[in-house]
PDB file of C-alpha atoms in Angstrom:
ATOM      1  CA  UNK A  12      11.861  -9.287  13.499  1.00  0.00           C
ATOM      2  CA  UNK A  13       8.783  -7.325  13.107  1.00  0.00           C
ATOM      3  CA  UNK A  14       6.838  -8.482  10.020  1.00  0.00           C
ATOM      4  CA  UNK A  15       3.982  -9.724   7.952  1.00  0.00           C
ATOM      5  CA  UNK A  16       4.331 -13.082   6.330  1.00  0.00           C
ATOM      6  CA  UNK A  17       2.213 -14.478   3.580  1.00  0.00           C
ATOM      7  CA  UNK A  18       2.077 -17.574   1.868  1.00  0.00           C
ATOM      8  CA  UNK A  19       2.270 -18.832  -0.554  1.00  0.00           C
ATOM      9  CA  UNK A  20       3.985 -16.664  -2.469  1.00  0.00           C
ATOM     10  CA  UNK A  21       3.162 -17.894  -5.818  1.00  0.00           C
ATOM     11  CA  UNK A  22      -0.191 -20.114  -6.739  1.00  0.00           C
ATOM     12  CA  UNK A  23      -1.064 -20.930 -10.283  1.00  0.00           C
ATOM     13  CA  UNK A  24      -4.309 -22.683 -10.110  1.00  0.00           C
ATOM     14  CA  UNK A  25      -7.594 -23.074 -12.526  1.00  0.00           C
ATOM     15  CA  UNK A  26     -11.015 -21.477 -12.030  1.00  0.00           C
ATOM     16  CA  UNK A  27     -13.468 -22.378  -9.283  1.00  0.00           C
ATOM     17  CA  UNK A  28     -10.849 -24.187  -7.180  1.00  0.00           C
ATOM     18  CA  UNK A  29     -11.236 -22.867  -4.096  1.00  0.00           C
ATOM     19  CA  UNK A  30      -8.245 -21.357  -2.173  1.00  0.00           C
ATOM     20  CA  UNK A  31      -6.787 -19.598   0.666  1.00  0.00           C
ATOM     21  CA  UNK A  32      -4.002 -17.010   0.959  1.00  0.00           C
ATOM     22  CA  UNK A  33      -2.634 -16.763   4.670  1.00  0.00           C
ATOM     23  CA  UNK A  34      -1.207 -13.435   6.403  1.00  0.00           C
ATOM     24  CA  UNK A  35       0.326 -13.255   9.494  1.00  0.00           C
ATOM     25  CA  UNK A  36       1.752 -10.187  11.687  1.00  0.00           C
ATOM     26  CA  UNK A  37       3.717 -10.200  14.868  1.00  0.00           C
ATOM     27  CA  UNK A  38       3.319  -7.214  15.753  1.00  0.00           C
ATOM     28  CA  UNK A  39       0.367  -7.341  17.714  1.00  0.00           C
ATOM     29  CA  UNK A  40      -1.289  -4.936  15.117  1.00  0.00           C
ATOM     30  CA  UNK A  41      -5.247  -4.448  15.331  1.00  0.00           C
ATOM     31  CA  UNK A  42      -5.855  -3.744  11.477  1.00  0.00           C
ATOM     32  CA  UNK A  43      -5.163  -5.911   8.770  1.00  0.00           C
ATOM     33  CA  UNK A  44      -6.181  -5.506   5.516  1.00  0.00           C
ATOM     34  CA  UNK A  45      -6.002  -6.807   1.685  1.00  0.00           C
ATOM     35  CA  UNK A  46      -4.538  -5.521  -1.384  1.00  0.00           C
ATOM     36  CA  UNK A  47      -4.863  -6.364  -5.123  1.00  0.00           C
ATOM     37  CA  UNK A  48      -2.176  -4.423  -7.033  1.00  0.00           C
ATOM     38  CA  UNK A  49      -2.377  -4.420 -10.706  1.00  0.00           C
ATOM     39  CA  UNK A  50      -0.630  -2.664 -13.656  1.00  0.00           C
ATOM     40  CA  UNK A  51      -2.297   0.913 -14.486  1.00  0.00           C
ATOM     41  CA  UNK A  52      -4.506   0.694 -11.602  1.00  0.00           C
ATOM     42  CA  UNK A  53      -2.380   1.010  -8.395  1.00  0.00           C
ATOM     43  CA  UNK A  54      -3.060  -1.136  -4.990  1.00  0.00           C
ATOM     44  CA  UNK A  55      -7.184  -1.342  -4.346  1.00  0.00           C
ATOM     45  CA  UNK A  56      -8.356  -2.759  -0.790  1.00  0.00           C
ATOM     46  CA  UNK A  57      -9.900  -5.784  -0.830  1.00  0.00           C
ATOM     47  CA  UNK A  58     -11.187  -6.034   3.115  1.00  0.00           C
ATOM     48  CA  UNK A  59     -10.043  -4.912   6.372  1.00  0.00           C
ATOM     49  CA  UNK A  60     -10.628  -5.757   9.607  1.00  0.00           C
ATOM     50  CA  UNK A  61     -10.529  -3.172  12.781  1.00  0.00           C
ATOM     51  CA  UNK A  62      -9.539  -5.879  14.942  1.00  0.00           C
ATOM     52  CA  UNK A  63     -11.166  -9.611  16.164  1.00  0.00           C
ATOM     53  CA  UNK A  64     -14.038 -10.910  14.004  1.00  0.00           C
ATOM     54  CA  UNK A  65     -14.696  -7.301  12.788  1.00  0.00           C
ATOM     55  CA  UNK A  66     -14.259  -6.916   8.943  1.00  0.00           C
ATOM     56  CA  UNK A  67     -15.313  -5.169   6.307  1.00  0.00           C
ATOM     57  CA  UNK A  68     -15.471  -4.674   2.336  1.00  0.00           C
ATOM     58  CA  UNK A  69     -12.822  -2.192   0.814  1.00  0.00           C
ATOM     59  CA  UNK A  70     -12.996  -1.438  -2.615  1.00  0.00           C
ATOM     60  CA  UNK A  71     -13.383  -4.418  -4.458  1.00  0.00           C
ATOM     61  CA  UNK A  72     -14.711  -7.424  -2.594  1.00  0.00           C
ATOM     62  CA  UNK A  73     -16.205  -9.218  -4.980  1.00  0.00           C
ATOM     63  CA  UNK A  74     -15.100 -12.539  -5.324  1.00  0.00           C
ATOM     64  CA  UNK A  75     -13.596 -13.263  -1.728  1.00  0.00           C
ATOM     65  CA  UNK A  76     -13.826 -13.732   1.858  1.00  0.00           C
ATOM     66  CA  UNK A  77     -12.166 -13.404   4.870  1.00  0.00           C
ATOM     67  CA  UNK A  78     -11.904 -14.402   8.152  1.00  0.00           C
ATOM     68  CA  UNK A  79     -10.012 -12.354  11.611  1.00  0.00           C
ATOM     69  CA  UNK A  80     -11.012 -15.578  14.289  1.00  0.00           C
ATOM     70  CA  UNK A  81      -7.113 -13.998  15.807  1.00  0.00           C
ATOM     71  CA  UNK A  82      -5.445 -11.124  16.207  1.00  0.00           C
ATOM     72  CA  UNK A  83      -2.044 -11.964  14.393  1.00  0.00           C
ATOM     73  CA  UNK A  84      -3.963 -13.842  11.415  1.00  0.00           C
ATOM     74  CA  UNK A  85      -6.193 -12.752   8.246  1.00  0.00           C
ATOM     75  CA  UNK A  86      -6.308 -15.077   5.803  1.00  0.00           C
ATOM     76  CA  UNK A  87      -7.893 -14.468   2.164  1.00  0.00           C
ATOM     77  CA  UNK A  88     -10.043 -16.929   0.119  1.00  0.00           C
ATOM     78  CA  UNK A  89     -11.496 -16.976  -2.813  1.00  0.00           C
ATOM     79  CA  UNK A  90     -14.049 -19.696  -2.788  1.00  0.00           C
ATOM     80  CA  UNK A  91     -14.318 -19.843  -6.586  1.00  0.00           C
ATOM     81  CA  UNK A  92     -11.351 -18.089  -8.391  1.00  0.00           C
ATOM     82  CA  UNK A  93     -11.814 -17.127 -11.535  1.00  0.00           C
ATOM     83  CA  UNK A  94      -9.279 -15.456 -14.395  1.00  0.00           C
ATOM     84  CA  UNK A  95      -9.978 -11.931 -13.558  1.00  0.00           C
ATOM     85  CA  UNK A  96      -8.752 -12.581  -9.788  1.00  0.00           C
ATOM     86  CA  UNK A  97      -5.191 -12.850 -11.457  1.00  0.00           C
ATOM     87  CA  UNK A  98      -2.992 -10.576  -9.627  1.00  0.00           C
ATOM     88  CA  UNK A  99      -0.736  -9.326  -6.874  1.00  0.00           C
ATOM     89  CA  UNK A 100      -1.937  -9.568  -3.439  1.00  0.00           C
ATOM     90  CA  UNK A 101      -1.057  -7.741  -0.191  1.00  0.00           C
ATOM     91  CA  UNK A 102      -1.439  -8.286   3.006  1.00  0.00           C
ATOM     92  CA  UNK A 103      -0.589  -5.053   5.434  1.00  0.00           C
ATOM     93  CA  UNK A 104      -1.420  -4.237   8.683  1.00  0.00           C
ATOM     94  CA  UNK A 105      -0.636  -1.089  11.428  1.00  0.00           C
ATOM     95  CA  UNK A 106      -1.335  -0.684  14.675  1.00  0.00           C
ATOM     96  CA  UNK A 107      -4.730   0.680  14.562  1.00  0.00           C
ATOM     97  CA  UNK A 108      -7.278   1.660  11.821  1.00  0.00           C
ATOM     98  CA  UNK A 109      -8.152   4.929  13.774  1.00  0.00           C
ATOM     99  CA  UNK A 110      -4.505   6.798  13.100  1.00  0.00           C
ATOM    100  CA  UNK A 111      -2.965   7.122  10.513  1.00  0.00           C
ATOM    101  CA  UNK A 112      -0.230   5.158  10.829  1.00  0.00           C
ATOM    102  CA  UNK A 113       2.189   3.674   8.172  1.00  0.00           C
ATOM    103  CA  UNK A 114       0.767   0.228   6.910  1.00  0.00           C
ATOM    104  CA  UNK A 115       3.488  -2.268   6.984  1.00  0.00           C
ATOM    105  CA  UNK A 116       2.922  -4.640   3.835  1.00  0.00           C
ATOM    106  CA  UNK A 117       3.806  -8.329   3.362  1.00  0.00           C
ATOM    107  CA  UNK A 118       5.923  -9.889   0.456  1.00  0.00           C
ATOM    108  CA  UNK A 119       3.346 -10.029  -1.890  1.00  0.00           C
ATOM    109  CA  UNK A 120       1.360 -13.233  -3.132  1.00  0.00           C
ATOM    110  CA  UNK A 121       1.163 -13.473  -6.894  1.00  0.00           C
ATOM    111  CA  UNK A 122      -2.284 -15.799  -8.245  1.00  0.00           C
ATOM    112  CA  UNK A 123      -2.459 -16.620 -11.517  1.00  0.00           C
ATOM    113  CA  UNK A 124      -6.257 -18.239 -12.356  1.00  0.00           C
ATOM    114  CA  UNK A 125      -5.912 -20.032 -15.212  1.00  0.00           C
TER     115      UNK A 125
ATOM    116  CA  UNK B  17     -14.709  11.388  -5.131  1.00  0.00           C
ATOM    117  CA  UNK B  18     -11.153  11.067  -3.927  1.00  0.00           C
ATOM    118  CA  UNK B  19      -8.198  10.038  -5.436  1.00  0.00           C
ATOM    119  CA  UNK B  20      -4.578  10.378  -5.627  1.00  0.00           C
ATOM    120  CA  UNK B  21      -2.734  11.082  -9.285  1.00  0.00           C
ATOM    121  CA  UNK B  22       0.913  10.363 -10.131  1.00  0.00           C
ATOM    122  CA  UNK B  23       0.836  12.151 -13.637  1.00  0.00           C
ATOM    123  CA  UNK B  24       4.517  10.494 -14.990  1.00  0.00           C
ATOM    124  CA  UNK B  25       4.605   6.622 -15.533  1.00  0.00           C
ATOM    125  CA  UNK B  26       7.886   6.539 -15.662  1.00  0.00           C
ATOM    126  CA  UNK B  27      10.710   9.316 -14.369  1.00  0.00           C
ATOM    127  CA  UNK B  28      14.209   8.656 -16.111  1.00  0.00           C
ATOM    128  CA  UNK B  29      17.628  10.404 -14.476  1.00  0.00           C
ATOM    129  CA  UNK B  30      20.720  10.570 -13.773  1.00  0.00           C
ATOM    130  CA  UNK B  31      22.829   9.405 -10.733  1.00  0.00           C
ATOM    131  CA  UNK B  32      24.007  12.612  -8.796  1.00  0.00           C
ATOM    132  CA  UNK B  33      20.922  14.123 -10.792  1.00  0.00           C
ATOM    133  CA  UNK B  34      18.123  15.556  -8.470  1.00  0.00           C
ATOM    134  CA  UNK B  35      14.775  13.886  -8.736  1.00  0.00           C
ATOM    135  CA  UNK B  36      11.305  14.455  -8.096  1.00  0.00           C
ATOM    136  CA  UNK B  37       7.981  12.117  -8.122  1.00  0.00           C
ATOM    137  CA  UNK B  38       5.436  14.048  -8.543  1.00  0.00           C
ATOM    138  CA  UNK B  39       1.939  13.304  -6.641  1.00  0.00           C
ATOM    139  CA  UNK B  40      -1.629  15.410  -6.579  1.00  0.00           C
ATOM    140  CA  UNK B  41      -4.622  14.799  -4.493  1.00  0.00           C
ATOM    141  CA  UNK B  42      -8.091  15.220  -3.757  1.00  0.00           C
ATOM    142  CA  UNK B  43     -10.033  14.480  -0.923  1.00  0.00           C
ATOM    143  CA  UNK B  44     -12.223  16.373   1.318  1.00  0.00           C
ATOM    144  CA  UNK B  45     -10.932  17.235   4.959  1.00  0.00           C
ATOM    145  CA  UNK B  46      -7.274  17.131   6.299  1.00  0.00           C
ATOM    146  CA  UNK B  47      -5.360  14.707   3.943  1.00  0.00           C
ATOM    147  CA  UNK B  48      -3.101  12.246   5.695  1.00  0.00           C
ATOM    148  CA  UNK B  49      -0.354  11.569   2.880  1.00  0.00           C
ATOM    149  CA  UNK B  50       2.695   8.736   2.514  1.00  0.00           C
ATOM    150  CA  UNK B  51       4.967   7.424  -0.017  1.00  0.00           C
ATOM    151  CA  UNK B  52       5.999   3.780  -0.275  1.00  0.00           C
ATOM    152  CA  UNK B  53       8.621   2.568  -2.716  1.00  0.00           C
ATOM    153  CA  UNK B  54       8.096  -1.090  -3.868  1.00  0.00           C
ATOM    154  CA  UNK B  55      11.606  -2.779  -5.419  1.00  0.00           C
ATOM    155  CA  UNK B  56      11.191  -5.782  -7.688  1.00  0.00           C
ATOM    156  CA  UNK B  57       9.203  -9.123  -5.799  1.00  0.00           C
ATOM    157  CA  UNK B  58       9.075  -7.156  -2.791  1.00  0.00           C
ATOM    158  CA  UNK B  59       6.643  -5.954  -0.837  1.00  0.00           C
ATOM    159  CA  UNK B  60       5.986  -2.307  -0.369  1.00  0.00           C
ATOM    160  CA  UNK B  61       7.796  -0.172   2.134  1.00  0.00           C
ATOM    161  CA  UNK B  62       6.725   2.894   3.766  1.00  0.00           C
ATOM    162  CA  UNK B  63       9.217   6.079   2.943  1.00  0.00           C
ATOM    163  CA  UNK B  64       7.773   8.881   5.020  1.00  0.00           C
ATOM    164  CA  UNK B  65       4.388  10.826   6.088  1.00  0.00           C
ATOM    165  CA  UNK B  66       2.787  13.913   6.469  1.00  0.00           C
ATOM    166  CA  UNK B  67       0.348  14.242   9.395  1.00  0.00           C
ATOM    167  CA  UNK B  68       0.644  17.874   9.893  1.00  0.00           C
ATOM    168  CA  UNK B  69       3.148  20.735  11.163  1.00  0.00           C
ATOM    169  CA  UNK B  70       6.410  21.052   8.921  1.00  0.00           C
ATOM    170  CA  UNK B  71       5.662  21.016   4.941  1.00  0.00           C
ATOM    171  CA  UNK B  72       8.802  19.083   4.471  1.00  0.00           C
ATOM    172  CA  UNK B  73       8.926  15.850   5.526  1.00  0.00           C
ATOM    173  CA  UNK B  74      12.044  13.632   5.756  1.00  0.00           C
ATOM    174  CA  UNK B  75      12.178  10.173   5.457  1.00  0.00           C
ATOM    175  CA  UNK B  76      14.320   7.164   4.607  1.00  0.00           C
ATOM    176  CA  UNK B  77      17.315   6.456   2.182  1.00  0.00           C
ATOM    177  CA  UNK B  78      17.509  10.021   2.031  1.00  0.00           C
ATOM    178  CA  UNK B  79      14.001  11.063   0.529  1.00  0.00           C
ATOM    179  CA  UNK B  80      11.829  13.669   1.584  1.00  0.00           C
ATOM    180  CA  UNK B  81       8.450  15.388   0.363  1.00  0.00           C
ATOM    181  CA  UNK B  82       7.061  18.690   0.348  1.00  0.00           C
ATOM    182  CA  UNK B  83       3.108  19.090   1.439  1.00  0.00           C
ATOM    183  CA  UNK B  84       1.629  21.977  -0.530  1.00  0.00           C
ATOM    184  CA  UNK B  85      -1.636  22.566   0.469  1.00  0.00           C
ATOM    185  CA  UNK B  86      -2.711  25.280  -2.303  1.00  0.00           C
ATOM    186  CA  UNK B  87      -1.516  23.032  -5.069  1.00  0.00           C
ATOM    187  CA  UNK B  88      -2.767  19.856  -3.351  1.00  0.00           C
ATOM    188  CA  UNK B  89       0.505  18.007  -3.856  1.00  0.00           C
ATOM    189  CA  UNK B  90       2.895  15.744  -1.925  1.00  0.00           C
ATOM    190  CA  UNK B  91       6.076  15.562  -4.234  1.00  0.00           C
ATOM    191  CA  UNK B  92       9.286  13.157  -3.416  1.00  0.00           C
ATOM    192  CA  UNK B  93      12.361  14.790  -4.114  1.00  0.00           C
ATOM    193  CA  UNK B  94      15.880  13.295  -3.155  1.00  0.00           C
ATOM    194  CA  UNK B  95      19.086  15.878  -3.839  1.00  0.00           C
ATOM    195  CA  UNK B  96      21.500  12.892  -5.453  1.00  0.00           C
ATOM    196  CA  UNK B  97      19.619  10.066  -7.016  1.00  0.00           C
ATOM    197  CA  UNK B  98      21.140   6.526  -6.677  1.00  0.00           C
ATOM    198  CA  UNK B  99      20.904   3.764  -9.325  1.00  0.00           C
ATOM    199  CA  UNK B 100      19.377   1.694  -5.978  1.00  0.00           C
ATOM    200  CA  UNK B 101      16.797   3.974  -6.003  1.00  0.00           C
ATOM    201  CA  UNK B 102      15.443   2.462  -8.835  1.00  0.00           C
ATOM    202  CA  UNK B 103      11.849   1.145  -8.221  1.00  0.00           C
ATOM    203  CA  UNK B 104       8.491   1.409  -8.468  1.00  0.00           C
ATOM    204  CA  UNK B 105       6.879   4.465  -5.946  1.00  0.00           C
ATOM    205  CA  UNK B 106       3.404   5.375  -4.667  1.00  0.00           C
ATOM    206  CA  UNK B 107       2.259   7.652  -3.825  1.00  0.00           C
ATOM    207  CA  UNK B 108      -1.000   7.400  -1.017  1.00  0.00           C
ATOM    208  CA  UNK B 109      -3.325   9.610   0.417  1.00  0.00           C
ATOM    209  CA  UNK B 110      -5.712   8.937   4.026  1.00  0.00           C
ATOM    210  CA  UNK B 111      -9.051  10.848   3.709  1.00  0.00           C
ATOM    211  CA  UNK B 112      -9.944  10.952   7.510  1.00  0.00           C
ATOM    212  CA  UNK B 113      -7.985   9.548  10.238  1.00  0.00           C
ATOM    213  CA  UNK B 114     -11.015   9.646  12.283  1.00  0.00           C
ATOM    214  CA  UNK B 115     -12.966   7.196   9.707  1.00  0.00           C
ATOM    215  CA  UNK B 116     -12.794   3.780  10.883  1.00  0.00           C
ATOM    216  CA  UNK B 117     -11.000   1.243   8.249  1.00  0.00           C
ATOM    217  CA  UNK B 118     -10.004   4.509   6.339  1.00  0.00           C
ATOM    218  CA  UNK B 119      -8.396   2.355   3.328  1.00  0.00           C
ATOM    219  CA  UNK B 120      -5.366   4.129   1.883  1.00  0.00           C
ATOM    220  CA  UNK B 121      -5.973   5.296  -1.639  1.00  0.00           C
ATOM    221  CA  UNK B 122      -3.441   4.919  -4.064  1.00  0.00           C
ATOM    222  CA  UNK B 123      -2.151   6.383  -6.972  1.00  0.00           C
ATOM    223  CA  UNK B 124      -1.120   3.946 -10.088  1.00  0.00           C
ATOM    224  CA  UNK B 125       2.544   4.283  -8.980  1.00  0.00           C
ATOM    225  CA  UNK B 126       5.841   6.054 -11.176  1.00  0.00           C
ATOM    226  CA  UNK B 127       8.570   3.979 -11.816  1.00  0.00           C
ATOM    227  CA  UNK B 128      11.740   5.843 -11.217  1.00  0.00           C
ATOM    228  CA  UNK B 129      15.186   4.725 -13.011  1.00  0.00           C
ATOM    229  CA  UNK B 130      18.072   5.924 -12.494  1.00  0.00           C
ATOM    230  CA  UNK B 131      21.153   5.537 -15.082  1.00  0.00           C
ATOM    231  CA  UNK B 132      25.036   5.206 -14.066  1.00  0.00           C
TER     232      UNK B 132
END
């Protein structure tokens, strides 16, 4: 089955303990890319990546980093969470960044920084 | 600057009742425009696109979308809502397909219930 996994799911954790979100697709999909979704404000990109070791800020990158070392895997970390990183995370990818194509979005990781 | 606007928080009707999302734009060039519905602790799932050609657009579970290029707007209309279809939809808009890492841009989402 086509899809893009993330884990965990749900992580309640405490400021400046460093952690990473993983995302995976198997679709053999060049662009990945993160999500923050919160209430009143709608989904906000993160960082993307065009394919391999390319990324790039979105939106809102404060805060976090990211890594594309393979094509199926783009994992998110926030080196020193703090309270304001509370949220709902997506990861999404399609097949390329250059056509616009549908994104096809994982389950959703919700981080609560306490 | 661009951005996408979903004016109603929340839409409220009946089942058998015909509904409408309502979504505005603005961005500069050819917009690229989807809607994704998101149901409770799921991700979000793509509905249906406009690229270009036909103003109406079909697209799954019986939705479809009208472009209107005048009135900058990409509205979701289904004929005979569904209590399923109650959820949470956005609305999204692609500046430039030719930009690399064009993000989408989001609205802030309409929640859409539907009573039996």
């Amino acid at each position: 089955e086509a899809q893009v996994t993330q884990n965990p799911r749900y992580l309640i954790t405490v400021t400046g303990k460093k952690l990473t979100v993983t995302c995976s697709q198997n679709m053999n999909h060049e662009y990945m890319s993160w999500y923050r979704q919160d209430p009143g404000l709608g989904l906000r990109q993160i960082y993307y990546s065009m394919n391999v070791e390319v990324t790039d800020k979105g939106d809102v990158p404060e805060g976090y980093k990211v890594s594309r070392k393979e094509k199926r895997n783009f994992p998110l970390i926030l080196e020193s969470p703090s309270p304001n990183q509370t949220s709902l995370y997506f990861c999404a990818s399609n097949p390329t960044g250059n056509r616009p194509y549908e994104q096809y979005f994982g389950p959703g990781t919700r981080l609560t920084v306490t | 600057a661009q951005s996408v606007a979903q004016p109603e928080d929340q839409v409220n009707v009946a089942e058998g009742n015909p509904l409408t999302v309502k979504c505005t734009y603005s961005v500069s060039g050819n917009p690229y425009l989807f809607w994704y519905v998101q149901y409770p602790n799921r991700g979000l799932q793509f509905l249906l696109k406009y690229i270009t050609g036909d103003n109406l657009v079909k697209g799954s579970y019986g939705f479809e979308a009208e472009f209107n290029k005048s009135q900058t707007s990409f509205h979701l209309k289904k004929p005979s809502a569904l209590v399923s279809d109650s959820a949470l939809y956005f609305c999204a808009v692609s500046p430039s397909f030719r930009q690399a890492g064009t993000a989408l841009i989001f609205g802030k989402g309409t929640t859409l219930s539907v009573s039996s």
